[in-house]
mmCIF file of C-alpha atoms in Angstrom:
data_model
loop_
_atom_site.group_PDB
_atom_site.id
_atom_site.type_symbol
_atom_site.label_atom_id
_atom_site.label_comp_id
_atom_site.label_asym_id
_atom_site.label_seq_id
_atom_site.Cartn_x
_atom_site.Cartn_y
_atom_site.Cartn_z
ATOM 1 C CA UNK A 188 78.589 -2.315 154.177
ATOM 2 C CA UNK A 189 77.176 0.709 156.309
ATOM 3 C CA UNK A 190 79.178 0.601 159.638
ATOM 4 C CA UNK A 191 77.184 2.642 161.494
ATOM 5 C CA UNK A 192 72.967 2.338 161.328
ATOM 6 C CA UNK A 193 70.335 5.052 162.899
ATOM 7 C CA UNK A 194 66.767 4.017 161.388
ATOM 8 C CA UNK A 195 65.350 6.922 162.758
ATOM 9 C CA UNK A 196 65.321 9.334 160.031
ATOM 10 C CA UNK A 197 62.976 11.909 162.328
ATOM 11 C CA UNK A 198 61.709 11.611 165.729
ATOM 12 C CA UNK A 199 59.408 13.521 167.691
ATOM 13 C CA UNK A 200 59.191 13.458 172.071
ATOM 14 C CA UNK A 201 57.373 16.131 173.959
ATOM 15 C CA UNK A 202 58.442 18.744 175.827
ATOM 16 C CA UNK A 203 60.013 17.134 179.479
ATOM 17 C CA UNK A 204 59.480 13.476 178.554
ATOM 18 C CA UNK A 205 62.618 11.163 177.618
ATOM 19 C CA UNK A 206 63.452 10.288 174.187
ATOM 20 C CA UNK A 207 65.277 6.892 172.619
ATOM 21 C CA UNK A 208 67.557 7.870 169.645
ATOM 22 C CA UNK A 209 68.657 4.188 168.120
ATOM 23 C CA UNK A 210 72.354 3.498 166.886
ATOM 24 C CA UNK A 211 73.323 0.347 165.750
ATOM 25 C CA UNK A 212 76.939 -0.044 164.523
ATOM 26 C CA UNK A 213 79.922 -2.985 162.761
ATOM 27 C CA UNK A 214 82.679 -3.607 163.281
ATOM 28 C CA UNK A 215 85.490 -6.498 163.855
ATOM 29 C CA UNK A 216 87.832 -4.327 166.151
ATOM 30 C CA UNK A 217 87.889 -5.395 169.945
ATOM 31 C CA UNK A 218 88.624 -1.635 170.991
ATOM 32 C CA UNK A 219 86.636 1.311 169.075
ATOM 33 C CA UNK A 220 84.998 3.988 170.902
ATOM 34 C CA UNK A 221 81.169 5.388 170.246
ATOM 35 C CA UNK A 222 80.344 9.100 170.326
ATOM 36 C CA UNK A 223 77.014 11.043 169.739
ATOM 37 C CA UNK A 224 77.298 14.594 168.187
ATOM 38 C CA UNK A 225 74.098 17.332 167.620
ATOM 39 C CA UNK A 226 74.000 19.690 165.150
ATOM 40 C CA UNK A 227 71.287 22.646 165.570
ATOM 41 C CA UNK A 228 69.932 24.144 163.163
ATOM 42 C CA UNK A 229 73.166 26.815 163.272
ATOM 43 C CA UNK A 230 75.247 23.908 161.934
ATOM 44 C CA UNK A 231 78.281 23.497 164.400
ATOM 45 C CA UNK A 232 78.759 19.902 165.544
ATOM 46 C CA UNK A 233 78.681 19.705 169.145
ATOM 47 C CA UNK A 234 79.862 16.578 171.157
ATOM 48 C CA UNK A 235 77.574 15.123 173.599
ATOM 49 C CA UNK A 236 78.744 11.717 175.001
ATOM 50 C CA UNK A 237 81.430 8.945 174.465
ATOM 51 C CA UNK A 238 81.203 5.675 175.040
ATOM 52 C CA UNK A 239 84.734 2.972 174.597
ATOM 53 C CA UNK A 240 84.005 -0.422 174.321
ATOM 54 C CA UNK A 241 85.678 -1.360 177.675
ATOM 55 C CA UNK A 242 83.849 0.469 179.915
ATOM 56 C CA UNK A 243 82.097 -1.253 181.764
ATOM 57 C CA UNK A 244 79.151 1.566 182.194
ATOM 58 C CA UNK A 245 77.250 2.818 180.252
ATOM 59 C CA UNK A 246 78.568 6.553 179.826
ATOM 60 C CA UNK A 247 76.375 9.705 181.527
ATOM 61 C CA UNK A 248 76.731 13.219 180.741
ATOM 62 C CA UNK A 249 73.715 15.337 182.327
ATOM 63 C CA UNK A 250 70.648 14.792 180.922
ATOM 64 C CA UNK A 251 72.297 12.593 178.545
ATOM 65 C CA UNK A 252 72.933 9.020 178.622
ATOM 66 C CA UNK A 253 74.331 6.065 176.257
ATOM 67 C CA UNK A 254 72.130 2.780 176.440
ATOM 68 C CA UNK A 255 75.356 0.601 175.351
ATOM 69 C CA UNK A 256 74.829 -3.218 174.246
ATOM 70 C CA UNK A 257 78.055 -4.628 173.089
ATOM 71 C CA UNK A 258 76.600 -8.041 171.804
ATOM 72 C CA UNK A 259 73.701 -6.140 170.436
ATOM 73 C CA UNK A 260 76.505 -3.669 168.720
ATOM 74 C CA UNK A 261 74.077 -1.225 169.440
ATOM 75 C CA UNK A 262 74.716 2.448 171.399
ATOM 76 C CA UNK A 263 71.466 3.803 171.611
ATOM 77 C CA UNK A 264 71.047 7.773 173.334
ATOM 78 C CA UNK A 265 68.819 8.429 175.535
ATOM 79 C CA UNK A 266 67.986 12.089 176.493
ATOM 80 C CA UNK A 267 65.924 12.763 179.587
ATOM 81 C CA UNK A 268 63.716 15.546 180.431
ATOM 82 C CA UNK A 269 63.891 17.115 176.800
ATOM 83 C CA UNK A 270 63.860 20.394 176.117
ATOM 84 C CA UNK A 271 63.028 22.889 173.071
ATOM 85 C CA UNK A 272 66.972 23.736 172.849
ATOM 86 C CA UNK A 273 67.381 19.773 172.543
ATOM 87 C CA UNK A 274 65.384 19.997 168.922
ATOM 88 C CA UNK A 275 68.531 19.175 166.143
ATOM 89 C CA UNK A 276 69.874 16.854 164.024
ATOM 90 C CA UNK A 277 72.160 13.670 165.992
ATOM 91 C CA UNK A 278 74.907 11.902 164.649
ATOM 92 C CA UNK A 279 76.360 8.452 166.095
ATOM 93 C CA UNK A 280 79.860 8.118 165.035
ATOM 94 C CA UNK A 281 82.041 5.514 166.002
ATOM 95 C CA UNK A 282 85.842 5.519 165.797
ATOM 96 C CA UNK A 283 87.600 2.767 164.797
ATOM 97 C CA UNK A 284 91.548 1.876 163.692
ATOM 98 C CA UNK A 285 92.557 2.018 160.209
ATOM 99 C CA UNK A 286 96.113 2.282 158.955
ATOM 100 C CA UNK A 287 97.128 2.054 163.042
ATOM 101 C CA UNK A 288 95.586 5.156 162.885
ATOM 102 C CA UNK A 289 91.917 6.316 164.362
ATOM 103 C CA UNK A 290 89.134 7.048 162.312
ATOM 104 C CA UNK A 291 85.647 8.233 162.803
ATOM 105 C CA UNK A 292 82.800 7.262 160.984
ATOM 106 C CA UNK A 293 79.714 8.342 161.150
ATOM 107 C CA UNK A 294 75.625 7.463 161.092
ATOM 108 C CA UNK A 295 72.811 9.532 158.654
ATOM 109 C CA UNK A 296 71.657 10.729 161.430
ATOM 110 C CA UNK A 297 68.324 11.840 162.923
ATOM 111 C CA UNK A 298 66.409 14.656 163.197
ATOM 112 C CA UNK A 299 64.363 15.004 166.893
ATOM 113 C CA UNK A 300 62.061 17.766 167.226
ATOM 114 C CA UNK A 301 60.895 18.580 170.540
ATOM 115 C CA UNK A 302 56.703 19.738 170.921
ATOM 116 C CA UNK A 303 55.728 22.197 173.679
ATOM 117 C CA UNK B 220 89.297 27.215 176.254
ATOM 118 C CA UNK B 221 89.923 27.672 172.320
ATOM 119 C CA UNK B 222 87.899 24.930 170.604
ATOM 120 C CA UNK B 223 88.663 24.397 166.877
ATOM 121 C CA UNK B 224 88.765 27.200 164.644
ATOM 122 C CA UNK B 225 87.651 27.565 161.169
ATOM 123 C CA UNK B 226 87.661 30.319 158.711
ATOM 124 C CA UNK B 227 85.983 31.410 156.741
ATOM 125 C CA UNK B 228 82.801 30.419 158.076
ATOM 126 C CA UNK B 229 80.878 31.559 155.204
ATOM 127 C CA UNK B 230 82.208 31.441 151.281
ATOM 128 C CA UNK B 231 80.343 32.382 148.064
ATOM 129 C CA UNK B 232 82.338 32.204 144.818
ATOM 130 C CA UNK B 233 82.231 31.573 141.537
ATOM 131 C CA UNK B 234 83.001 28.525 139.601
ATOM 132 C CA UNK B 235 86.715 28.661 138.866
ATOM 133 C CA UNK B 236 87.911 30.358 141.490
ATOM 134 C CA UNK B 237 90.238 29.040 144.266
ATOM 135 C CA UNK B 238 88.970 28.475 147.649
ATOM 136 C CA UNK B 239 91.439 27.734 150.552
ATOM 137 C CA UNK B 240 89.741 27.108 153.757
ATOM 138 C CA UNK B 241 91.630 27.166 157.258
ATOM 139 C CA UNK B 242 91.692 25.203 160.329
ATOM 140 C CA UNK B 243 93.393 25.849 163.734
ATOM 141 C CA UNK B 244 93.505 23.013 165.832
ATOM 142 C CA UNK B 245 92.854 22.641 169.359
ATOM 143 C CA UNK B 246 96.241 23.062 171.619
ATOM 144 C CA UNK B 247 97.428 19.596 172.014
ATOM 145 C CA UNK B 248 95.565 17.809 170.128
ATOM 146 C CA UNK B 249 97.759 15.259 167.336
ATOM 147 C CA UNK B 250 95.043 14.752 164.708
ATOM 148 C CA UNK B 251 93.478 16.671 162.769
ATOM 149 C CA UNK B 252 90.494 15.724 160.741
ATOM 150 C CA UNK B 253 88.503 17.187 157.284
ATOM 151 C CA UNK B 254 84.580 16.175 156.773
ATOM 152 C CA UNK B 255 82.603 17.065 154.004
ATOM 153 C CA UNK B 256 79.096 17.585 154.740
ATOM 154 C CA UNK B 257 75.847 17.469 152.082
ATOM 155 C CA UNK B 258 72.025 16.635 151.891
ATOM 156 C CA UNK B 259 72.670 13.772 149.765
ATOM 157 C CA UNK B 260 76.113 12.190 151.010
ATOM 158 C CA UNK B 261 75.870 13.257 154.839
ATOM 159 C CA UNK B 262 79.467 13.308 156.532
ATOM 160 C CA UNK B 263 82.108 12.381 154.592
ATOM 161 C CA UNK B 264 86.239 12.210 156.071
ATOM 162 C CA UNK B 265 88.189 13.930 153.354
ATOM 163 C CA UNK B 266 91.631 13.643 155.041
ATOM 164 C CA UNK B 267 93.313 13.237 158.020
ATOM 165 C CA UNK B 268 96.769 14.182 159.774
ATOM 166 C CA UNK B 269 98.507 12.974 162.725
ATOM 167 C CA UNK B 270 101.039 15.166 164.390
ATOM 168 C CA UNK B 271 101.375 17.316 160.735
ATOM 169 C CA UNK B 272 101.290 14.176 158.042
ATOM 170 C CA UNK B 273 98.418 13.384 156.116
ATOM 171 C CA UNK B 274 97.748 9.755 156.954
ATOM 172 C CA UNK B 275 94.813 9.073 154.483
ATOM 173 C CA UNK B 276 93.653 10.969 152.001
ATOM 174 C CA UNK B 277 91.468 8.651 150.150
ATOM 175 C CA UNK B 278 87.983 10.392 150.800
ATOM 176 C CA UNK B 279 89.546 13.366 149.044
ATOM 177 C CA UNK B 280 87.601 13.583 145.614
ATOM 178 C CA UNK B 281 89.367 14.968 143.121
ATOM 179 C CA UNK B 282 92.806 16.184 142.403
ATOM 180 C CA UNK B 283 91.510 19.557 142.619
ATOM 181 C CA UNK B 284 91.356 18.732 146.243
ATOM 182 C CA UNK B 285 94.602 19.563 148.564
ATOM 183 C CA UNK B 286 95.365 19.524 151.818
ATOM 184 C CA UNK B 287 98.220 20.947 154.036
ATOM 185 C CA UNK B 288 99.289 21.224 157.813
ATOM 186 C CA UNK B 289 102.326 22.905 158.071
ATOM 187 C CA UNK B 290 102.636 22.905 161.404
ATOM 188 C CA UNK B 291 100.816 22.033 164.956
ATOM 189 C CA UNK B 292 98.654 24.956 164.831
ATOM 190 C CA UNK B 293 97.348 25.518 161.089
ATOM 191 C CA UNK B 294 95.921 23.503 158.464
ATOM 192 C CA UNK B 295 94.826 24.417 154.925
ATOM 193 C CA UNK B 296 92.038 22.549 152.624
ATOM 194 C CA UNK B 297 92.283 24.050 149.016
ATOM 195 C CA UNK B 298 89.879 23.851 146.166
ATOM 196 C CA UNK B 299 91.530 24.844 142.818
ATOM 197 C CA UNK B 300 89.547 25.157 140.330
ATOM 198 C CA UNK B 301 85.953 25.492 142.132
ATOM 199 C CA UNK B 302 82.991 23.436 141.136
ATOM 200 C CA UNK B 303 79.221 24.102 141.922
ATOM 201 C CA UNK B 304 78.830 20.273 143.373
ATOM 202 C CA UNK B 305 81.829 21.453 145.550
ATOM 203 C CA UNK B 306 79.043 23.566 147.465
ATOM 204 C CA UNK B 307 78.817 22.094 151.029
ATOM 205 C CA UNK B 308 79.833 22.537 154.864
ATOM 206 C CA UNK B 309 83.514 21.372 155.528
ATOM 207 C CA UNK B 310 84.163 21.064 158.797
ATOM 208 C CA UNK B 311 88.039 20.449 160.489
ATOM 209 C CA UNK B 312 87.694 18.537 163.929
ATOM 210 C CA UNK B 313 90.872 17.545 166.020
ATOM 211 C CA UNK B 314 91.358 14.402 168.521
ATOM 212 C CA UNK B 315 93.036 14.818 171.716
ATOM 213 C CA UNK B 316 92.279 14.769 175.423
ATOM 214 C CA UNK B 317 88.597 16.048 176.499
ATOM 215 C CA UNK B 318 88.593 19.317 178.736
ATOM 216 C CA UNK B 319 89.018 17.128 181.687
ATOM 217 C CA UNK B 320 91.870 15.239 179.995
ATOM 218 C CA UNK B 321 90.636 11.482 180.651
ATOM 219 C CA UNK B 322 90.483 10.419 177.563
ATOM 220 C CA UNK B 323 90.824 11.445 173.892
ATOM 221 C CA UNK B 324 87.776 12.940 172.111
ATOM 222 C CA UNK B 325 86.887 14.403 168.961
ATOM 223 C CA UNK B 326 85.959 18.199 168.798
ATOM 224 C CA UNK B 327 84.889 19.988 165.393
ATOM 225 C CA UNK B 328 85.321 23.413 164.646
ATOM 226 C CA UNK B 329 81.983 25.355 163.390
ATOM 227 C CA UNK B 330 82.203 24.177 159.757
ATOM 228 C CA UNK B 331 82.848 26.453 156.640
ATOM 229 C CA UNK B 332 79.438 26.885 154.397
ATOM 230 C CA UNK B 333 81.002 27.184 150.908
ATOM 231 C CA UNK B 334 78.447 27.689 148.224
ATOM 232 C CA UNK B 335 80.301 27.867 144.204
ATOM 233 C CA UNK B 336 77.920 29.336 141.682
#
């Protein structure tokens, strides 16, 4: 069974204008912890955002926020103001216990491309 | 700060051949972390370590496949013989405390494009 879902193969948002990228996730764990990663087209992974499943709030980290629905099992990023840098492929990951030890598993991902 | 380092970043070899790629993790961190990445199979964990032993190694292929960490500061994956469906990025990411040391986080080095022909 996939643990973690993006359905969003590609995505397109225009230059300045906030974009929606949907993650969707299983698992039976109480604690686990969600994190969004973009790769440009140079390849490195880069960390964005993380997101535990205690907190309370939803996580912020600049122009980047987590939309996080724990009943929903869904951890959705949201990107405001987007920029032609922001173009790259996203990964939702989420890290979860196996062995007593953490692992982290991750989404398809989805490719946003931002217009001018 | 030093984030994870990988070497080599780039690779071209021939079938056959050994490849050994490297991984220095981040100061600190206890776990240590090899993905496989490709068009078809996205990311895939190959192995991972905490504090130096390899915990699970069940995403690792084949048994030409081997990992090492020696130490802290150094870990090996190691390809022996090469295969052309080998060809992919492998990247080595480490867990420990973010830069402001809240909580634990998940950093990846730049990955290691290895192409076998």
């Amino acid at each position: 069974a996939q643990k973690i879902t993006q359905t969003q193969p590609g995505m397109f948002v225009q230059e300045k204008e906030a974009v929606t990228l949907d993650c969707t996730y299983d698992t039976s764990d109480q604690s686990y912890g969600l994190f969004w990663y973009k790769q440009p087209s140079s390849g490195e992974m880069i960390f964005l955002i993380y997101q535990g499943s205690y907190d309370e709030q939803n996580a912020t980290e600049g122009r980047y926020s987590l939309n996080f629905q724990k009943a929903r099992k869904s951890a959705n990023l949201v990107i405001s103001a987007s920029q032609l840098g922001d173009s790259a492929m996203y990964f939702c990951a989420m890290r979860e216990r196996s062995g007593g030890y953490n692992k982290l598993i991750f989404g398809a991902g989805t490719r946003l491309a931002v217009h001018p | 700060d030093a984030g994870v380092i990988q070497s080599p970043r780039h690779e071209v070899t021939e079938m056959g051949q050994e490849v050994t790629l490297r991984c220095k993790p981040i100061s600190g961190h206890n776990s240590l972390f090899w993905y496989r990445q490709t068009m078809m199979r996205g990311l895939e964990l190959l192995i991972y370590f905490n504090n130096n032993v390899p915990i699970d190694d069940s995403g690792m292929p084949e048994d030409r496949f081997s990992a090492k960490m020696p130490n802290a500061s150094f870990s090996t994956l190691k390809i022996q013989p090469s295969e052309p469906r080998d060809s992919a990025v492998y990247f080595c990411a480490t867990e420990g405390p973010d830069r402001e040391g809240s909580r634990n986080t998940i950093y990846f080095g730049e990955g290691s494009w290895l192409t076998v022909v």
